[in-house]
CSV table of C-alpha atoms in Angstrom, one decimal:
chain,number,residue,atom,x,y,z
A,1,MET,CA,-160.1,151.4,126.2
A,2,HIS,CA,-162.2,148.9,124.5
A,3,VAL,CA,-162.4,151.0,121.4
A,4,ALA,CA,-158.6,151.2,121.3
A,5,MET,CA,-158.3,147.4,121.6
A,6,ILE,CA,-160.8,146.9,118.9
A,7,LEU,CA,-159.1,149.4,116.5
A,8,GLY,CA,-155.7,147.8,117.3
A,9,SER,CA,-156.9,144.3,116.7
A,10,SER,CA,-158.6,145.4,113.5
A,11,ALA,CA,-155.4,147.1,112.3
A,12,ALA,CA,-153.3,144.0,113.1
A,13,LEU,CA,-155.9,141.8,111.4
A,14,LEU,CA,-155.8,144.0,108.3
A,15,VAL,CA,-152.0,144.0,108.2
A,16,PHE,CA,-152.0,140.2,108.5
A,17,ILE,CA,-154.5,139.8,105.7
A,18,PHE,CA,-152.6,142.2,103.5
A,19,LEU,CA,-149.3,140.3,104.1
A,20,LEU,CA,-151.1,137.0,103.5
A,21,VAL,CA,-152.6,138.1,100.2
A,22,ALA,CA,-149.3,139.7,99.1
A,23,HIS,CA,-147.4,136.5,99.8
A,24,HIS,CA,-150.0,134.3,98.0
A,25,ARG,CA,-150.0,136.6,95.0
A,26,GLU,CA,-146.2,135.9,94.5
A,27,ILE,CA,-146.6,132.1,94.8
A,28,PRO,CA,-148.2,131.6,91.3
A,29,ASP,CA,-145.4,133.6,89.7
A,30,ARG,CA,-142.7,131.5,91.5
A,31,VAL,CA,-144.5,128.3,90.7
A,32,ARG,CA,-144.8,129.2,87.0
A,33,LEU,CA,-141.1,130.1,86.8
A,34,ASP,CA,-140.1,126.9,88.7
A,35,ARG,CA,-142.4,124.8,86.6
A,36,GLY,CA,-141.0,126.4,83.4
A,37,ALA,CA,-137.4,125.6,84.5
A,38,LEU,CA,-138.3,122.0,85.4
A,39,LEU,CA,-140.5,121.1,82.5
A,40,GLY,CA,-138.8,123.2,79.9
A,41,SER,CA,-135.8,120.9,79.8
A,42,SER,CA,-135.5,118.4,76.9
A,43,SER,CA,-134.9,115.5,79.3
A,44,VAL,CA,-138.6,115.4,80.3
A,45,ALA,CA,-139.6,115.2,76.6
A,46,GLU,CA,-137.2,112.3,76.2
A,47,ARG,CA,-138.5,110.5,79.2
A,48,ILE,CA,-142.2,110.7,78.2
A,49,LYS,CA,-141.9,110.0,74.5
A,50,PRO,CA,-143.5,106.8,73.2
A,51,VAL,CA,-141.4,103.7,73.3
A,52,GLY,CA,-141.9,102.9,69.6
A,53,GLU,CA,-143.5,104.1,66.4
A,54,ILE,CA,-145.6,102.3,63.8
A,55,ALA,CA,-144.5,102.9,60.2
A,56,PHE,CA,-147.0,102.0,57.5
A,57,ALA,CA,-145.4,101.3,54.2
A,58,ALA,CA,-147.1,102.4,51.0
A,59,ALA,CA,-148.8,99.7,49.1
A,60,GLU,CA,-146.5,98.2,46.5
A,61,THR,CA,-147.8,97.4,43.1
A,62,GLY,CA,-145.0,95.0,42.0
A,63,PRO,CA,-144.7,91.4,43.0
A,64,ALA,CA,-143.7,90.6,46.5
A,65,PRO,CA,-140.0,89.7,47.0
A,66,ALA,CA,-139.3,86.0,47.3
A,67,LYS,CA,-138.8,84.9,50.8
A,68,ASN,CA,-135.9,82.6,51.8
A,69,THR,CA,-138.0,79.6,52.8
A,70,ALA,CA,-135.0,77.6,53.9
A,71,ALA,CA,-134.2,80.0,56.6
A,72,ALA,CA,-137.8,80.5,57.6
A,73,ALA,CA,-138.6,76.8,57.9
A,74,THR,CA,-138.9,75.5,61.4
A,75,PRO,CA,-137.1,72.3,62.2
A,76,VAL,CA,-139.3,69.2,62.4
A,77,ARG,CA,-139.5,67.8,65.9
A,78,ASP,CA,-138.9,64.2,66.5
A,79,GLY,CA,-141.7,61.8,67.6
A,80,GLN,CA,-140.8,61.9,71.3
A,81,GLN,CA,-140.8,65.7,71.4
A,82,VAL,CA,-144.2,65.9,69.6
A,83,TYR,CA,-145.6,63.2,71.9
A,84,GLN,CA,-144.4,65.1,75.0
A,85,ALA,CA,-145.9,68.3,73.7
A,86,ALA,CA,-149.2,67.3,72.2
A,87,CYS,CA,-150.1,63.6,72.7
A,88,ILE,CA,-149.2,62.7,76.3
A,89,ALA,CA,-152.2,64.3,77.8
A,90,CYS,CA,-154.6,61.7,76.3
A,91,HIS,CA,-152.4,58.8,75.4
A,92,ASP,CA,-150.7,58.5,78.8
A,93,ALA,CA,-154.0,58.4,80.7
A,94,GLY,CA,-156.3,56.8,78.1
A,95,ILE,CA,-158.7,59.8,77.9
A,96,ALA,CA,-161.6,59.6,75.4
A,97,GLY,CA,-160.8,56.1,74.2
A,98,ALA,CA,-157.2,57.0,73.4
A,99,PRO,CA,-155.0,53.8,73.5
A,100,LYS,CA,-152.4,54.1,76.3
A,101,VAL,CA,-148.8,54.1,75.0
A,102,GLY,CA,-147.2,50.9,76.0
A,103,ASP,CA,-150.5,48.9,76.3
A,104,ARG,CA,-150.0,46.2,73.6
A,105,SER,CA,-153.5,44.9,73.7
A,106,GLN,CA,-155.1,48.4,73.0
A,107,TRP,CA,-152.6,49.1,70.1
A,108,ALA,CA,-152.7,45.6,68.5
A,109,LYS,CA,-156.0,46.3,66.6
A,110,ARG,CA,-154.8,49.7,65.4
A,111,ILE,CA,-151.4,48.5,64.3
A,112,ALA,CA,-153.1,45.6,62.4
A,113,LYS,CA,-154.9,48.2,60.2
A,114,GLY,CA,-151.5,49.5,59.1
A,115,LEU,CA,-149.4,52.6,59.6
A,116,ASP,CA,-151.2,54.5,56.8
A,117,ALA,CA,-154.6,54.1,58.7
A,118,LEU,CA,-152.9,55.3,61.9
A,119,TYR,CA,-151.4,58.3,60.1
A,120,ALA,CA,-154.7,59.2,58.6
A,121,SER,CA,-156.5,59.0,61.9
A,122,ALA,CA,-153.9,61.1,63.6
A,123,VAL,CA,-153.7,63.8,61.0
A,124,ASN,CA,-157.4,64.0,60.2
A,125,GLY,CA,-158.9,63.0,63.5
A,126,VAL,CA,-161.3,60.4,64.6
A,127,ASN,CA,-164.9,60.7,65.9
A,128,GLY,CA,-166.5,57.3,66.5
A,129,SER,CA,-167.6,54.7,68.9
A,130,ALA,CA,-164.1,53.6,69.7
A,131,GLY,CA,-163.1,57.1,70.8
A,132,VAL,CA,-162.5,60.7,69.8
A,133,MET,CA,-159.2,62.2,68.6
A,134,PRO,CA,-159.0,65.8,67.3
A,135,ALA,CA,-157.0,66.3,64.1
A,136,LYS,CA,-153.3,66.6,64.7
A,137,GLY,CA,-154.0,66.0,68.4
A,138,GLY,CA,-155.7,69.3,68.7
A,139,ASN,CA,-152.6,71.2,67.7
A,140,ALA,CA,-153.1,72.6,64.2
A,141,ALA,CA,-149.6,74.0,64.2
A,142,LEU,CA,-148.1,70.5,63.9
A,143,SER,CA,-147.0,69.4,60.5
A,144,SER,CA,-148.1,66.1,59.1
A,145,ALA,CA,-144.5,64.9,59.3
A,146,GLU,CA,-144.4,65.7,63.0
A,147,VAL,CA,-147.7,63.9,63.6
A,148,LYS,CA,-146.5,60.9,61.8
A,149,ALA,CA,-143.3,60.9,63.8
A,150,ALA,CA,-145.3,60.9,67.0
A,151,VAL,CA,-147.4,58.0,65.7
A,152,ASP,CA,-144.2,56.1,64.9
A,153,TYR,CA,-142.9,56.8,68.4
A,154,MET,CA,-146.1,55.6,70.1
A,155,VAL,CA,-146.3,52.5,67.9
A,156,ALA,CA,-142.6,51.6,68.7
A,157,ARG,CA,-143.3,51.9,72.4
A,158,SER,CA,-146.5,49.8,72.2
A,159,LYS,CA,-145.4,46.8,70.2
């Protein structure tokens, strides 16, 4: 009786293992077919393609075409806009010896030297015992005209 139970259990185990192996042998084929159906569509290729491409033009030997400088020129900001963007950080608080805008006593000596001296100091910068000022207020992107407009704005508010 024990022998029959052992043989029956062994036969059942062998049948179970056979069915399990047969089932798992079919899975890779089904997965491959399903994957091919899913990934073979063009929509996946469209979804994963790069957003843009870089095109390198061949070097030209002729002269470069003239640019329309009128359209490319940026408009000059007025003095108040430049002051708000670049100057207010130092000239509102008086940092590093900067004369506070509106303080007539601090500006009187500078105004007495003339506007050309103020323009030169603002455009080229100052590094001396009276204080430190970076050229163009530390913003190299400013044009000389914008810096001069900011100086005019500060002088007008400090007279």
